[in-house]
Short mmCIF file of N, CA, C and O in Angstrom, two decimals:
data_model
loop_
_atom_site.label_atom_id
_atom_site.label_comp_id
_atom_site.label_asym_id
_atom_site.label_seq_id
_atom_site.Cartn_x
_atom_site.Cartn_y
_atom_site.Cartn_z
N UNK L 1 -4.35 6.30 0.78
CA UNK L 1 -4.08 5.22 1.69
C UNK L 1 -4.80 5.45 3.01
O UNK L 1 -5.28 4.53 3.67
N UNK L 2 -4.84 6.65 3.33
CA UNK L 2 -5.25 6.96 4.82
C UNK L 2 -6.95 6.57 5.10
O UNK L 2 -7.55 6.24 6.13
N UNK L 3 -7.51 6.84 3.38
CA UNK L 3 -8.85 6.96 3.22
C UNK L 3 -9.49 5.38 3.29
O UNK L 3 -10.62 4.99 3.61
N UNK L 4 -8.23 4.63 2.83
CA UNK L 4 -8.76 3.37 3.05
C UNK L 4 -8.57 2.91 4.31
O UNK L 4 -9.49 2.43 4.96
N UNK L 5 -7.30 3.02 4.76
CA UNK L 5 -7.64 2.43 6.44
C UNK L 5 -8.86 3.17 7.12
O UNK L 5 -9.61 2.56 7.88
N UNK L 6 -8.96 3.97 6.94
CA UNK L 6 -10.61 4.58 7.08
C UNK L 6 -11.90 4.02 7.25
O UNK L 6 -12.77 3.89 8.11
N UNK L 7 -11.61 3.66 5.77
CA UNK L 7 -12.44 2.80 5.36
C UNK L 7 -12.52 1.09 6.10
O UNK L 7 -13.56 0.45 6.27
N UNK L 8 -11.41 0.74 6.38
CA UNK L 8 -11.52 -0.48 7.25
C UNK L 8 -11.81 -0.41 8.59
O UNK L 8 -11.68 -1.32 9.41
N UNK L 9 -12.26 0.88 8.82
CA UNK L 9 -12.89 1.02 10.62
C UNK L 9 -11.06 1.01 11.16
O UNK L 9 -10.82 -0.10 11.64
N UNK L 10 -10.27 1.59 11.18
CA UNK L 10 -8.89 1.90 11.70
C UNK L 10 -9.28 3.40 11.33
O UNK L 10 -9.62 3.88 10.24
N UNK L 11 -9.05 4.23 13.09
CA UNK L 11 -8.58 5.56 12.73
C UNK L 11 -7.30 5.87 13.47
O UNK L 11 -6.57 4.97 13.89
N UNK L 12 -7.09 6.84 13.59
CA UNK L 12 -5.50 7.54 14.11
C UNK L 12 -5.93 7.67 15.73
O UNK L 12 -6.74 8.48 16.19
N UNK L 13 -5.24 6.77 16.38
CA UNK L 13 -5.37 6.93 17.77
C UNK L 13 -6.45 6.20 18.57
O UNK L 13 -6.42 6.51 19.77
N UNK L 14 -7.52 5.22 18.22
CA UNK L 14 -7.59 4.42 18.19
C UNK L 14 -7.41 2.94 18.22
O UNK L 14 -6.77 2.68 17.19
N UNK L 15 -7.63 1.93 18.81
CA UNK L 15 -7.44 0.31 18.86
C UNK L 15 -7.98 -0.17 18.06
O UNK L 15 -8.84 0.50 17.48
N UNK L 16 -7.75 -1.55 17.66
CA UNK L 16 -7.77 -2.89 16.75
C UNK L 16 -9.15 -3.36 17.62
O UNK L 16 -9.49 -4.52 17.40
N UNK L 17 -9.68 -2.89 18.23
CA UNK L 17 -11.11 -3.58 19.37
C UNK L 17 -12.07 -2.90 19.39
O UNK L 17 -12.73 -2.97 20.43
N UNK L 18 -12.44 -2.19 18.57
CA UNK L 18 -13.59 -1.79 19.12
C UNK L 18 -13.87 -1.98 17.64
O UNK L 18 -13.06 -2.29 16.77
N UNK L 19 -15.79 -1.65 17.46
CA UNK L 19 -16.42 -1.87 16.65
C UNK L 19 -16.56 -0.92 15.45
O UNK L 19 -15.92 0.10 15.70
N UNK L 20 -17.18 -0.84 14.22
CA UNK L 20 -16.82 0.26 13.10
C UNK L 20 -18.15 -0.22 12.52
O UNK L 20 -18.03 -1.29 11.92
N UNK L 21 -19.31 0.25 12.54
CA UNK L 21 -21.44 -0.04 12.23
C UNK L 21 -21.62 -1.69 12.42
O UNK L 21 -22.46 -2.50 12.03
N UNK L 22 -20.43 -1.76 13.21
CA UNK L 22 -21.31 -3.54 13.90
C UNK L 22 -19.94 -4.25 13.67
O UNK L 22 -19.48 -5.06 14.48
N UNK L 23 -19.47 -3.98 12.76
CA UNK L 23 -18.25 -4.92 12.18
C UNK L 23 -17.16 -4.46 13.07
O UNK L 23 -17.00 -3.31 13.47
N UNK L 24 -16.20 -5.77 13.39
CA UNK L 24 -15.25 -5.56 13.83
C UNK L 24 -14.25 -4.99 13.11
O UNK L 24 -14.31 -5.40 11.95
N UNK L 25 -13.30 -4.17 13.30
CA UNK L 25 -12.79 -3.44 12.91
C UNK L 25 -11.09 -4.02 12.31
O UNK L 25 -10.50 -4.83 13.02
N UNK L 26 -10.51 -3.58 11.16
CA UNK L 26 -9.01 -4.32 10.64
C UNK L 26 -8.54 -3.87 11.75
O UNK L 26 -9.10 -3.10 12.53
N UNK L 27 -7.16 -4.51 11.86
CA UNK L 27 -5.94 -3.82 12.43
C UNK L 27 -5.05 -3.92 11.49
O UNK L 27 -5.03 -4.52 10.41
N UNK L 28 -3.94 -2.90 12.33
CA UNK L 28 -3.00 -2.65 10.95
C UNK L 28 -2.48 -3.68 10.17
O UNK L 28 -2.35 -3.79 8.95
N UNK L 29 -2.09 -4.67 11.43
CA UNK L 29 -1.40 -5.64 10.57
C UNK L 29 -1.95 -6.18 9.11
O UNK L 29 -1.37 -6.28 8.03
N UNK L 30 -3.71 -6.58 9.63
CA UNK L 30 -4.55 -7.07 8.51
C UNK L 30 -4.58 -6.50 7.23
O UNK L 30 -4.79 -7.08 6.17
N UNK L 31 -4.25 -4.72 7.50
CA UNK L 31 -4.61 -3.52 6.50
C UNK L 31 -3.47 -3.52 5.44
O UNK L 31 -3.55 -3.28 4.24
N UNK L 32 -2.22 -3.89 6.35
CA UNK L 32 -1.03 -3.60 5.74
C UNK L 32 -0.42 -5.04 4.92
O UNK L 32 0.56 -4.91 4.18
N UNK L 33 -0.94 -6.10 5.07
CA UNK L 33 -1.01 -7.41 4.42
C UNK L 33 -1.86 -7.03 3.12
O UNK L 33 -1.35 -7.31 2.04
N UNK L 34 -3.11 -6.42 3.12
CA UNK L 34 -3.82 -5.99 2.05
C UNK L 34 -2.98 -5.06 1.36
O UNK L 34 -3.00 -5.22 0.14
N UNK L 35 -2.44 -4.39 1.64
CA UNK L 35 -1.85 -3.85 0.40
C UNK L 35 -0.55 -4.18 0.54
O UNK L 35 0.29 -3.28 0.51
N UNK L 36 -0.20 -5.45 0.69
CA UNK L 36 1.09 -6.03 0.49
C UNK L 36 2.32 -5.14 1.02
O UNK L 36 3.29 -5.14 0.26
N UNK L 37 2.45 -4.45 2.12
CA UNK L 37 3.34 -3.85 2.80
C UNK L 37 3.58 -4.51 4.55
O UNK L 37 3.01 -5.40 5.18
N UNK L 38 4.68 -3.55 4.88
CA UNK L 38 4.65 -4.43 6.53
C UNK L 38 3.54 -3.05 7.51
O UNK L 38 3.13 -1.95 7.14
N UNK L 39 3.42 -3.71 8.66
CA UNK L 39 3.06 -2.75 9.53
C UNK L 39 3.64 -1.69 9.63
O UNK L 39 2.88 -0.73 9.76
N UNK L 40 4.79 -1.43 9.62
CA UNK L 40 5.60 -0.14 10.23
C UNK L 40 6.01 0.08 8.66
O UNK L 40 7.10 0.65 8.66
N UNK L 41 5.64 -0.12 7.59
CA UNK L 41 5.70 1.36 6.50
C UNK L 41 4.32 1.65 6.28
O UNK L 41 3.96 2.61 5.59
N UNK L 42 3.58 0.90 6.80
CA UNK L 42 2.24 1.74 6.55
C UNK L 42 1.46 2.67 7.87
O UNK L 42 0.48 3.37 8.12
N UNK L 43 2.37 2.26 8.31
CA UNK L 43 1.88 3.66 10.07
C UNK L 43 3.34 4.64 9.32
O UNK L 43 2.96 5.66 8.75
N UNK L 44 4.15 4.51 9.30
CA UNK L 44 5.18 5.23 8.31
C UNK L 44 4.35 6.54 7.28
O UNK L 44 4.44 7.76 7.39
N UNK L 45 3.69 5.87 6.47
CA UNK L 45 2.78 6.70 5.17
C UNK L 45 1.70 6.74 5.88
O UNK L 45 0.98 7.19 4.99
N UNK L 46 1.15 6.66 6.57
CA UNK L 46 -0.29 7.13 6.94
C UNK L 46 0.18 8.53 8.13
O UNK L 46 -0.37 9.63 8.27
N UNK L 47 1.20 8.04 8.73
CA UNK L 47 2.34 9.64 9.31
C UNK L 47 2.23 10.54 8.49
O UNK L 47 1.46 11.49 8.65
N UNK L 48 3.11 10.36 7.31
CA UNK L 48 3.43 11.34 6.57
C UNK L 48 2.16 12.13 6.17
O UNK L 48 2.04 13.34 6.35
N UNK L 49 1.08 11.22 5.53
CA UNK L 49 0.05 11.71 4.94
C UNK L 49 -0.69 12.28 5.57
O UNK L 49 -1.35 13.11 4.94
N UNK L 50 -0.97 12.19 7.05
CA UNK L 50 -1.78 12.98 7.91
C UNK L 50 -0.65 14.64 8.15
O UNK L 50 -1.05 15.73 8.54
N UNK L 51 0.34 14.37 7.88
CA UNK L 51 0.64 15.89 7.96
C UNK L 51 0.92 16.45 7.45
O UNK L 51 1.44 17.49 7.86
N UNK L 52 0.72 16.05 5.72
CA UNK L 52 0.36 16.84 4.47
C UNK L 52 -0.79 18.03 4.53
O UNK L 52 -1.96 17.91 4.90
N UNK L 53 -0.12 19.19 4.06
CA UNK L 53 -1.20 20.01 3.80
C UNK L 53 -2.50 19.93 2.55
O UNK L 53 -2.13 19.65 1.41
N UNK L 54 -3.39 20.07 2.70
CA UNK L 54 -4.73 20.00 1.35
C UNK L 54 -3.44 19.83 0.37
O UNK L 54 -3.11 18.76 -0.15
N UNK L 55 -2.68 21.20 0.18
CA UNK L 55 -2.06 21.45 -1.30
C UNK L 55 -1.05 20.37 -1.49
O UNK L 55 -0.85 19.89 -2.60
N UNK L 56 -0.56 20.06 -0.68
CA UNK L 56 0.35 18.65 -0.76
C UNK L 56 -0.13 17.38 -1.52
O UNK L 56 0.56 16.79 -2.34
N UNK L 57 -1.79 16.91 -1.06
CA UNK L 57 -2.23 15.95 -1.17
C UNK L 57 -2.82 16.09 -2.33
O UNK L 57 -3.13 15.02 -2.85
N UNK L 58 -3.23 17.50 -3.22
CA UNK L 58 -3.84 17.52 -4.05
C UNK L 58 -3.10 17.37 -5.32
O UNK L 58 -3.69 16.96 -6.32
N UNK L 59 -1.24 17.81 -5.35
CA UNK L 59 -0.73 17.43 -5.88
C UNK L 59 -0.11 16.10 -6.56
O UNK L 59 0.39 15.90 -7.67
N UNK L 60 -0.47 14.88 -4.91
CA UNK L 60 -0.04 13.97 -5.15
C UNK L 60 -1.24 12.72 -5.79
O UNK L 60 -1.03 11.59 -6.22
N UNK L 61 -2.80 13.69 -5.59
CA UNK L 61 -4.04 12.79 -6.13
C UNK L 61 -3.47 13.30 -7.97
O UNK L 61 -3.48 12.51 -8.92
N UNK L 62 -3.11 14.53 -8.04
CA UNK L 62 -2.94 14.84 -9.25
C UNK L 62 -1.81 14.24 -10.20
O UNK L 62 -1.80 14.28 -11.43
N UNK L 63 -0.79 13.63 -9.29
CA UNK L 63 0.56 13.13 -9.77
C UNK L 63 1.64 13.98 -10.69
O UNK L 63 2.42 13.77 -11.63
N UNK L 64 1.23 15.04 -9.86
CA UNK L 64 1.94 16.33 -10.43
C UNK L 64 3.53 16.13 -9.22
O UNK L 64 4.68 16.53 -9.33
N UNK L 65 2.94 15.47 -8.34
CA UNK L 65 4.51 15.10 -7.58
C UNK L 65 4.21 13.91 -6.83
O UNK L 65 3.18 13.97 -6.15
N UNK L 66 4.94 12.73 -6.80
CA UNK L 66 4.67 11.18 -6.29
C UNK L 66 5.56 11.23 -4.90
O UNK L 66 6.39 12.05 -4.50
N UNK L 67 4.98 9.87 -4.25
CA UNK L 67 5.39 9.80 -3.10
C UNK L 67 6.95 8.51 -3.53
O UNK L 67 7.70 8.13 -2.63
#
């Protein structure tokens, strides 16, 4: 999840205004409509996931343990 707001020019600590290689950049709201959630569970999971360790996240790409 984190990799895609990423991917939409949204990083952590950062604004909804500034630019991402020319393109204006999502904001959450936009990001979190795309994957059919509200704003505040997806700053919620993008929390959590930024303070997963490697081994945490590798478990959960592996689905050896789900969120």
């Amino acid at each position: 999840m984190a990799t895609y707001v990423e991917l939409k020019g949204y990083k952590n600590g950062e604004n909804q205004w500034g630019c991402h290689n020319g393109t204006p950049k999502s904001s959450l709201e936009t990001i979190a409509k795309e994957l059919n959630m509200s704003k505040r569970n997806l700053q919620r999971a993008l929390r959590i996931e930024r303070n997963l360790t490697d081994s945490m996240k590798e478990l959960l790409d592996t689905g050896e343990i789900t969120k």
